[in-house]
Amino acid sequence: MEEFKPEDMMHPPMDQLQGFEYCIDSNPSWGEAIALGFQHYILALGTAVMIPTFLVPLMGGNDGDKVRVVQTLLFVGGINTLLQTLFGTRLPTVIGGSYAFIVPIISIIHDSNLTQITDDHMRFLQTMRAIQGALIVSSSIQIILGYSQLWGICSRFFSPLGMVPVVALVGFGLFNRGFPLVGKCVETGVPMLILFIAFSQYMKHMHARHVPILERFALVMSIVVIWIYAYILTVSGAYRHRPEITQVHCRVDKSNLISSAPWIKIPYPLQWGAPTFDAGHAFGMMAAALVSLIESTGGYKAAARLASATPPPAYVLSRGIGWQGIGLLLDGLFGTSTGSTVSVENVGLLGITRVGSRRVIQISAGFMIFFSILGKFGALFASIPFTIFAAVYCVLFGLVAAVGLSFLQFTNMNSMRNLFIAGVSLFLGLSIPEYFEQFTTSAQHGPAHTNAGWFNDFINTIFSSPPTVALIVAVILDNTLDYKDTAKDRGMPWWVKFRTFHGDSRNEEFYTLPFNLNRFFPPA
């Protein structure tokens, strides 16, 4: 038997992931890029439909209102994606609706001044205007922290070890939007999960004209197959005598989106009326803006890895957060019903397709804008059952989480200090939000339940976010526990060159602004 050599088990750390045919600044052919962009658009529909479907009925809105909110969310998401890829971090990230804003939005919906409105449509309009005002005010948090470079300064306290739980829980923290939703309709959810894995992994070497067709387009192909299968089940009467909740999750004709959608409708600012402003609402929404900022930071770090780029420097990260604040301002002006953040599922799709091209994401933004205006056609794709998206999330969220764990390669995981920090921050990042979730479900209010509504919203929002809790725990422990003599164990010698724009020559290639704008906005 051949003698074992320790070096045979060693895998050197890599700044950039390998095996990507197209990285951030290389592009596939136009035909392939358009097809990949459409696939990212289809994936973005999941969140764009789920959030309004949950919120709009609570606000008193009808199916027509829901469709308009979905259109608006996609339209503004497309604009924000273009702004982010052109002038923000320039990473291939889709900007979509965020679940981080749900807690303060629910608080606004239950405001006594709004619940006493008897006319449902008027209550919907007044609630939407209140949400808009809160979003507009809260956008100042990201704009100030971004353009002042304060977030970049804060990021100097981050190490590879500290980023592990944050990026990992950007994916792991969404576990309740995976198989728990698949289980609501196993007839379509489980086959979708199996087919997506089979196409993207086991059959990925099948080529057509030198293109790995199944690996690149596993998502859209598996969705088409399962969507047709779900349609056959629906028209054959398989759900005719099933409970209403099962029919909602399984049938393809229960969303009422197509019938309610107009043929052409262009979303515009203040379409719901003039926003209203309330200090309590705004303060709670500011907490969600902070959570969105932290979750997006993890999303940007993951996207950089999956686009085969270097970690974004502090200056670029701040620039991206500043533009995300502008995006949040647009959310408030147009009335999207929620704020925006990096779409985690689309980040995961970069890894599945092995295409991290910026151009592909910009094309997907074009589809988002185009189909949000052509209501009937957009509603057709938006009527895909949620369980199909949930099955895909099981894979994509897990991949993003694994990218977070990959930062461990730059640290010393034979150190008890590092094991303690990584383990505790990961566990508390999952456990504390789960406690808040279970408490809220049983008591119909969060653990923070005082007479000060703004305080309740702030605490309940912050501690309901796994990446936010993980960041708080990891950064505090990493910068206070034996930190003076452990820089090498924490991975700082590798990390330090990526903290400034000019610290690595590759940063200019990946993050320089287009149109020679760096002459007017020189990087720090």
XYZ file of C-alpha atoms in Angstrom:
524
model
C 0.000 0.000 0.000
C 1.326 3.446 -0.930
C 2.619 5.425 2.002
C 0.336 8.227 3.161
C 1.707 11.747 2.664
C 0.136 14.655 4.614
C 0.519 16.979 1.642
C -1.818 14.732 -0.347
C -4.652 15.884 1.900
C -3.847 19.608 1.653
C -5.918 21.924 -0.522
C -4.380 25.399 -0.742
C -6.744 28.321 -0.032
C -7.949 30.109 -3.177
C -8.873 33.779 -3.478
C -11.269 32.984 -6.328
C -13.385 29.914 -7.017
C -12.261 27.900 -10.009
C -14.252 26.163 -12.745
C -16.263 29.176 -13.915
C -16.378 29.538 -17.680
C -17.656 33.106 -17.376
C -16.691 35.275 -14.421
C -17.871 38.747 -13.495
C -16.375 40.612 -16.466
C -16.521 37.903 -19.155
C -19.653 37.238 -21.132
C -21.290 34.316 -22.938
C -22.737 34.791 -26.430
C -25.716 37.115 -26.648
C -28.142 34.252 -27.212
C -26.898 32.333 -24.203
C -26.763 35.496 -22.090
C -30.398 36.335 -22.892
C -31.516 32.805 -22.019
C -29.567 32.906 -18.737
C -30.972 36.357 -17.959
C -34.511 35.068 -18.482
C -33.733 32.211 -16.076
C -32.646 34.700 -13.386
C -35.865 36.635 -14.009
C -37.983 33.496 -13.519
C -36.197 32.805 -10.230
C -36.718 36.381 -9.019
C -40.479 35.936 -9.466
C -40.709 33.691 -6.398
C -40.036 36.400 -3.815
C -41.709 39.090 -5.944
C -44.987 37.156 -5.762
C -44.715 35.621 -2.273
C -44.309 38.873 -0.343
C -47.285 40.762 -1.885
C -49.408 37.602 -1.725
C -48.852 37.565 2.039
C -49.025 41.309 2.749
C -51.635 42.774 0.392
C -54.664 40.817 1.779
C -53.649 41.869 5.306
C -53.676 45.482 4.114
C -57.193 45.111 2.712
C -56.154 44.842 -0.925
C -57.852 42.664 -3.542
C -56.375 40.551 -6.361
C -56.045 43.598 -8.609
C -54.077 45.435 -5.931
C -51.871 42.380 -5.455
C -51.039 42.239 -9.146
C -50.118 45.933 -9.239
C -47.859 45.522 -6.214
C -46.151 42.508 -7.823
C -45.632 44.533 -11.002
C -44.249 47.456 -9.039
C -41.904 45.261 -7.009
C -40.501 43.714 -10.196
C -40.244 47.066 -11.990
C -38.344 48.758 -9.160
C -36.282 45.592 -8.616
C -35.168 45.784 -12.235
C -34.162 49.434 -11.863
C -32.308 48.732 -8.598
C -30.505 45.766 -10.164
C -29.275 47.936 -13.033
C -28.132 50.669 -10.641
C -26.295 48.157 -8.439
C -24.531 46.377 -11.303
C -23.561 49.637 -13.021
C -22.695 51.997 -10.175
C -22.878 50.035 -6.901
C -20.714 47.049 -6.076
C -20.839 46.073 -9.785
C -21.290 42.463 -8.649
C -23.789 40.252 -10.540
C -26.514 40.521 -7.920
C -30.273 40.768 -8.456
C -31.918 43.232 -6.053
C -35.348 42.025 -4.975
C -37.893 42.208 -2.178
C -36.726 41.600 1.379
C -38.367 39.599 4.158
C -36.413 41.682 6.696
C -39.088 44.399 6.501
C -41.998 42.095 7.328
C -41.993 42.741 11.113
C -42.298 46.566 10.968
C -44.715 46.337 8.028
C -47.005 44.003 9.997
C -46.811 46.497 12.867
C -47.949 49.290 10.521
C -50.784 47.118 9.167
C -52.021 46.551 12.731
C -51.821 50.238 13.663
C -55.128 51.174 15.321
C -55.474 54.277 13.146
C -55.499 52.067 10.061
C -57.439 49.021 11.271
C -60.449 51.198 12.141
C -60.893 52.165 8.458
C -63.953 50.193 7.357
C -63.539 50.415 3.574
C -60.980 47.742 2.547
C -59.650 49.569 -0.499
C -59.210 52.824 1.414
C -57.468 50.911 4.226
C -55.134 49.367 1.645
C -54.260 52.783 0.212
C -53.710 54.402 3.610
C -51.597 51.456 4.803
C -49.520 51.515 1.630
C -48.913 55.254 2.049
C -47.802 54.726 5.651
C -45.391 51.964 4.544
C -44.068 54.228 1.787
C -43.340 57.035 4.233
C -41.505 54.686 6.597
C -39.426 53.245 3.733
C -38.474 56.727 2.491
C -37.247 57.787 5.933
C -35.438 54.493 6.609
C -33.535 54.737 3.311
C -31.460 57.503 4.917
C -29.762 54.882 7.116
C -28.245 53.042 4.159
C -27.542 56.218 2.180
C -25.643 57.791 5.095
C -23.763 54.640 6.129
C -22.902 53.932 2.495
C -21.844 57.239 0.999
C -20.121 58.447 4.182
C -17.978 55.266 4.096
C -19.028 54.529 7.691
C -20.014 50.982 6.748
C -16.613 50.536 5.142
C -14.985 51.630 8.390
C -17.164 49.182 10.335
C -16.166 46.384 7.929
C -12.539 46.750 9.089
C -13.601 44.838 12.190
C -14.689 41.905 10.018
C -12.326 38.969 9.516
C -12.735 35.806 7.415
C -13.734 34.034 10.636
C -16.332 36.709 11.409
C -17.785 36.518 7.901
C -18.272 32.735 8.026
C -21.470 32.751 10.139
C -22.828 35.895 8.460
C -22.577 34.602 4.885
C -23.527 31.050 5.911
C -26.681 32.220 7.657
C -27.688 34.355 4.678
C -28.432 30.907 3.222
C -29.092 28.707 6.261
C -31.292 31.381 7.850
C -33.868 30.915 5.090
C -34.406 27.218 5.839
C -38.083 27.770 6.644
C -38.658 28.899 3.041
C -37.314 25.611 1.729
C -38.719 22.193 2.532
C -41.481 23.425 4.890
C -43.037 25.016 1.791
C -42.212 21.987 -0.388
C -44.144 19.876 2.097
C -47.305 21.877 1.452
C -47.544 20.141 -1.921
C -45.194 17.174 -2.071
C -46.733 16.023 -5.374
C -44.946 18.841 -7.203
C -42.320 19.985 -4.695
C -40.399 16.724 -4.271
C -40.284 15.877 -8.016
C -39.044 19.425 -8.665
C -36.269 19.046 -6.096
C -35.160 15.689 -7.520
C -35.342 16.854 -11.140
C -33.420 20.081 -10.482
C -30.600 18.200 -8.744
C -30.556 15.546 -11.491
C -30.356 18.110 -14.308
C -27.830 20.439 -12.671
C -25.501 17.835 -11.134
C -25.872 14.283 -12.456
C -26.590 15.209 -16.072
C -24.523 18.395 -16.259
C -22.029 16.935 -18.745
C -24.630 16.694 -21.511
C -23.672 19.200 -24.194
C -25.429 20.755 -27.171
C -23.135 22.677 -29.541
C -20.421 22.691 -26.876
C -22.796 24.245 -24.311
C -23.562 22.256 -21.106
C -27.240 22.756 -21.746
C -28.628 20.945 -18.688
C -26.170 22.520 -16.249
C -26.778 26.046 -17.565
C -30.547 25.808 -17.907
C -31.474 23.186 -15.302
C -33.733 25.670 -13.520
C -35.946 26.698 -16.403
C -36.084 23.169 -17.873
C -37.112 21.540 -14.608
C -39.672 24.301 -13.932
C -41.264 23.774 -17.356
C -41.503 19.993 -16.836
C -42.987 20.242 -13.325
C -45.259 23.157 -14.279
C -46.773 21.047 -17.072
C -47.054 18.116 -14.644
C -48.832 20.367 -12.093
C -51.175 21.624 -14.829
C -52.090 18.048 -15.774
C -52.832 17.247 -12.133
C -54.993 20.360 -11.891
C -57.125 19.801 -15.017
C -57.483 16.084 -14.340
C -59.260 16.856 -11.073
C -56.606 15.444 -8.754
C -57.284 18.215 -6.213
C -61.030 18.510 -6.679
C -61.922 17.114 -3.264
C -58.805 18.193 -1.387
C -58.788 20.859 1.368
C -58.695 24.491 0.240
C -55.179 25.054 1.610
C -53.879 22.122 -0.468
C -55.537 23.496 -3.583
C -53.963 26.918 -3.028
C -50.463 25.419 -2.897
C -50.880 22.757 -5.604
C -53.234 24.036 -8.285
C -51.885 26.261 -11.057
C -55.096 28.304 -11.342
C -55.464 29.601 -7.784
C -53.248 32.703 -7.853
C -55.788 34.830 -9.803
C -52.866 36.817 -11.206
C -53.542 36.407 -14.931
C -57.233 37.335 -14.765
C -56.531 40.351 -12.540
C -53.523 41.701 -14.461
C -53.918 44.533 -17.000
C -52.409 44.087 -20.456
C -50.132 47.100 -20.090
C -49.460 49.103 -16.939
C -46.415 51.225 -16.174
C -45.715 51.661 -12.428
C -44.941 55.257 -11.467
C -43.930 57.160 -8.303
C -46.696 58.013 -5.822
C -49.187 55.820 -7.703
C -50.937 55.028 -4.404
C -51.058 58.678 -3.325
C -48.837 60.911 -1.206
C -46.844 59.000 1.479
C -47.656 59.645 5.120
C -45.009 59.886 7.804
C -45.049 58.637 11.386
C -41.998 58.644 13.659
C -42.846 55.296 15.255
C -43.315 53.580 11.913
C -40.075 55.060 10.560
C -37.991 53.998 13.562
C -39.112 50.385 13.281
C -38.407 50.423 9.549
C -34.892 51.737 10.228
C -34.145 48.493 12.072
C -35.192 46.580 8.954
C -32.925 48.812 6.847
C -30.011 47.862 9.121
C -30.891 44.167 8.850
C -31.164 44.459 5.063
C -27.753 46.141 5.000
C -26.140 43.290 6.950
C -27.860 40.573 4.916
C -26.785 42.287 1.697
C -23.203 42.461 2.954
C -23.238 38.681 3.275
C -24.896 38.436 -0.141
C -22.200 40.578 -1.761
C -19.439 38.466 -0.218
C -21.091 35.287 -1.532
C -21.701 36.798 -4.979
C -18.048 37.805 -5.255
C -16.978 34.197 -4.622
C -19.535 32.782 -7.049
C -18.588 35.315 -9.731
C -14.936 34.292 -9.368
C -14.005 37.782 -8.149
C -11.959 38.982 -5.191
C -13.777 39.989 -1.970
C -15.237 43.498 -2.431
C -13.058 46.142 -0.712
C -14.549 48.332 2.018
C -14.922 51.264 -0.386
C -16.862 49.161 -2.914
C -19.027 47.647 -0.174
C -19.961 51.120 1.083
C -20.666 52.283 -2.459
C -23.018 49.355 -2.935
C -24.838 50.026 0.335
C -25.255 53.674 -0.659
C -26.916 52.685 -3.931
C -29.010 50.145 -2.063
C -30.250 53.073 0.028
C -31.238 54.849 -3.190
C -33.069 51.639 -4.129
C -34.911 51.683 -0.803
C -35.904 55.280 -1.497
C -37.324 54.163 -4.860
C -39.212 51.361 -3.074
C -40.859 54.014 -0.923
C -41.628 56.378 -3.797
C -43.149 53.700 -6.054
C -44.863 51.699 -3.292
C -43.487 48.152 -3.482
C -44.957 47.161 -0.080
C -41.488 46.120 1.181
C -37.840 47.129 1.048
C -35.125 45.567 -1.067
C -32.002 43.496 -0.572
C -29.713 41.143 -2.478
C -31.663 38.153 -3.813
C -29.990 35.139 -2.179
C -31.538 32.633 -4.578
C -30.121 34.451 -7.594
C -26.678 34.473 -5.979
C -26.967 30.705 -5.605
C -27.938 30.363 -9.271
C -24.567 31.871 -10.231
C -22.929 28.814 -8.700
C -25.321 26.276 -10.211
C -24.855 27.630 -13.756
C -21.146 28.450 -13.203
C -21.795 31.742 -14.958
C -21.002 34.827 -12.882
C -21.338 37.321 -15.733
C -22.505 40.827 -14.864
C -24.131 41.176 -18.289
C -26.455 38.232 -17.630
C -27.829 39.914 -14.499
C -28.307 43.207 -16.336
C -30.292 41.356 -19.001
C -32.435 39.792 -16.261
C -33.117 43.325 -14.967
C -34.371 44.178 -18.447
C -36.778 41.227 -18.313
C -38.002 42.357 -14.882
C -38.828 45.814 -16.195
C -40.286 44.591 -19.507
C -42.622 41.941 -18.081
C -43.733 44.184 -15.202
C -45.121 46.562 -17.826
C -46.740 43.795 -19.919
C -48.997 42.642 -17.111
C -50.671 39.583 -18.660
C -47.424 38.021 -19.854
C -45.649 38.714 -16.559
C -48.595 37.288 -14.618
C -48.385 34.075 -16.646
C -44.866 33.366 -15.375
C -45.718 34.691 -11.909
C -48.484 32.069 -11.572
C -45.912 29.276 -11.119
C -46.842 27.497 -7.822
C -44.770 28.508 -4.786
C -43.767 24.933 -4.026
C -41.772 24.789 -7.263
C -39.714 27.788 -6.175
C -39.348 26.370 -2.653
C -37.838 23.159 -4.058
C -35.239 25.213 -5.932
C -34.513 27.241 -2.788
C -33.500 24.046 -0.976
C -30.528 23.803 -3.336
C -29.684 27.463 -3.915
C -29.852 28.615 -0.285
C -27.709 25.641 0.708
C -25.098 26.547 -1.896
C -24.848 30.139 -0.649
C -24.491 28.843 2.906
C -21.647 26.569 1.777
C -19.901 29.582 0.229
C -19.936 31.157 3.689
C -18.390 28.038 5.181
C -15.678 28.163 2.501
C -14.158 31.196 4.233
C -12.982 28.782 6.930
C -10.145 27.770 4.590
C -8.398 31.063 5.362
C -8.534 30.501 9.135
C -6.976 28.046 11.564
C -9.729 25.614 12.454
C -7.384 23.708 14.770
C -7.725 26.669 17.138
C -10.174 26.199 20.014
C -10.772 29.958 19.968
C -11.912 29.846 16.341
C -14.005 26.732 16.897
C -15.728 28.438 19.825
C -16.499 31.641 17.888
C -17.690 29.861 14.732
C -19.842 27.370 16.628
C -21.454 29.815 19.055
C -22.195 32.476 16.425
C -23.699 29.916 14.030
C -25.825 28.329 16.756
C -27.096 31.582 18.253
C -27.643 32.997 14.769
C -30.139 30.190 14.168
C -31.483 29.685 17.681
C -32.312 33.260 18.713
C -34.360 34.095 15.574
C -36.117 30.736 15.903
C -37.102 31.689 19.478
C -38.471 35.015 18.236
C -40.356 33.211 15.455
C -41.946 30.633 17.774
C -42.800 33.251 20.415
C -44.478 35.473 17.829
C -46.458 32.560 16.391
C -47.818 31.480 19.771
C -48.345 34.894 21.422
C -49.263 36.871 18.262
C -46.605 39.439 19.187
C -42.833 39.453 19.520
C -40.854 38.921 22.758
C -40.374 42.692 22.924
C -43.877 43.848 23.835
C -43.842 47.206 25.613
C -45.964 50.332 25.265
C -43.339 51.752 22.909
C -44.222 50.236 19.547
C -41.117 51.599 17.826
C -38.905 49.874 20.417
C -40.759 46.582 19.945
C -40.336 46.748 16.179
C -36.641 47.574 16.493
C -35.788 44.686 18.843
C -38.059 42.128 17.163
C -36.706 42.987 13.711
C -33.025 42.903 14.667
C -33.188 39.599 16.525
C -35.405 37.878 13.965
C -32.593 38.000 11.398
C -30.079 35.100 11.545
C -27.247 36.949 9.701
C -27.692 40.009 11.950
C -27.539 37.989 15.161
C -24.551 36.054 13.793
C -22.741 39.292 12.891
C -23.296 40.782 16.347
C -22.080 37.646 18.143
C -19.183 36.857 15.793
C -17.768 40.387 15.555
C -17.943 40.987 19.310
C -16.281 37.656 20.147
C -13.732 37.897 17.331
C -12.586 41.381 18.360
C -12.528 40.847 22.121
C -11.480 37.228 22.703
C -7.661 36.843 22.614
C -7.581 39.039 19.522
C -4.092 40.554 19.892
C -2.044 37.469 19.107
C -4.469 35.628 16.844
C -4.440 37.678 13.623
C -2.995 34.777 11.641
C -5.522 32.311 13.065
C -8.356 34.688 12.117
C -7.124 34.883 8.510
C -6.185 38.562 8.648
C -2.895 38.280 6.661
C -4.923 37.019 3.691
C -7.848 39.399 4.268
C -5.909 42.659 4.678
C -5.024 43.120 1.001
C -8.711 43.101 0.068
C -9.705 45.808 2.538
C -8.617 48.668 0.276
C -9.333 49.227 -3.406
C -5.673 49.403 -4.346
C -4.682 46.519 -2.089
C -4.987 44.021 -4.954
C -4.458 44.708 -8.649
C -7.506 42.620 -9.602
C -9.913 44.991 -7.819
C -9.619 47.541 -10.612
C -10.657 44.919 -13.149
C -13.735 43.848 -11.164
C -14.974 46.999 -9.415
C -13.990 50.066 -11.472
C -16.982 52.220 -12.411
C -18.088 52.313 -16.081
C -17.884 55.283 -18.422
C -14.566 56.328 -16.841
C -16.465 57.631 -13.795
C -13.558 56.781 -11.498
C -11.992 60.072 -12.615
C -14.731 61.908 -10.729
C -15.195 59.402 -7.892
C -11.696 58.065 -7.135
C -11.732 54.975 -4.882
C -10.426 55.299 -1.343
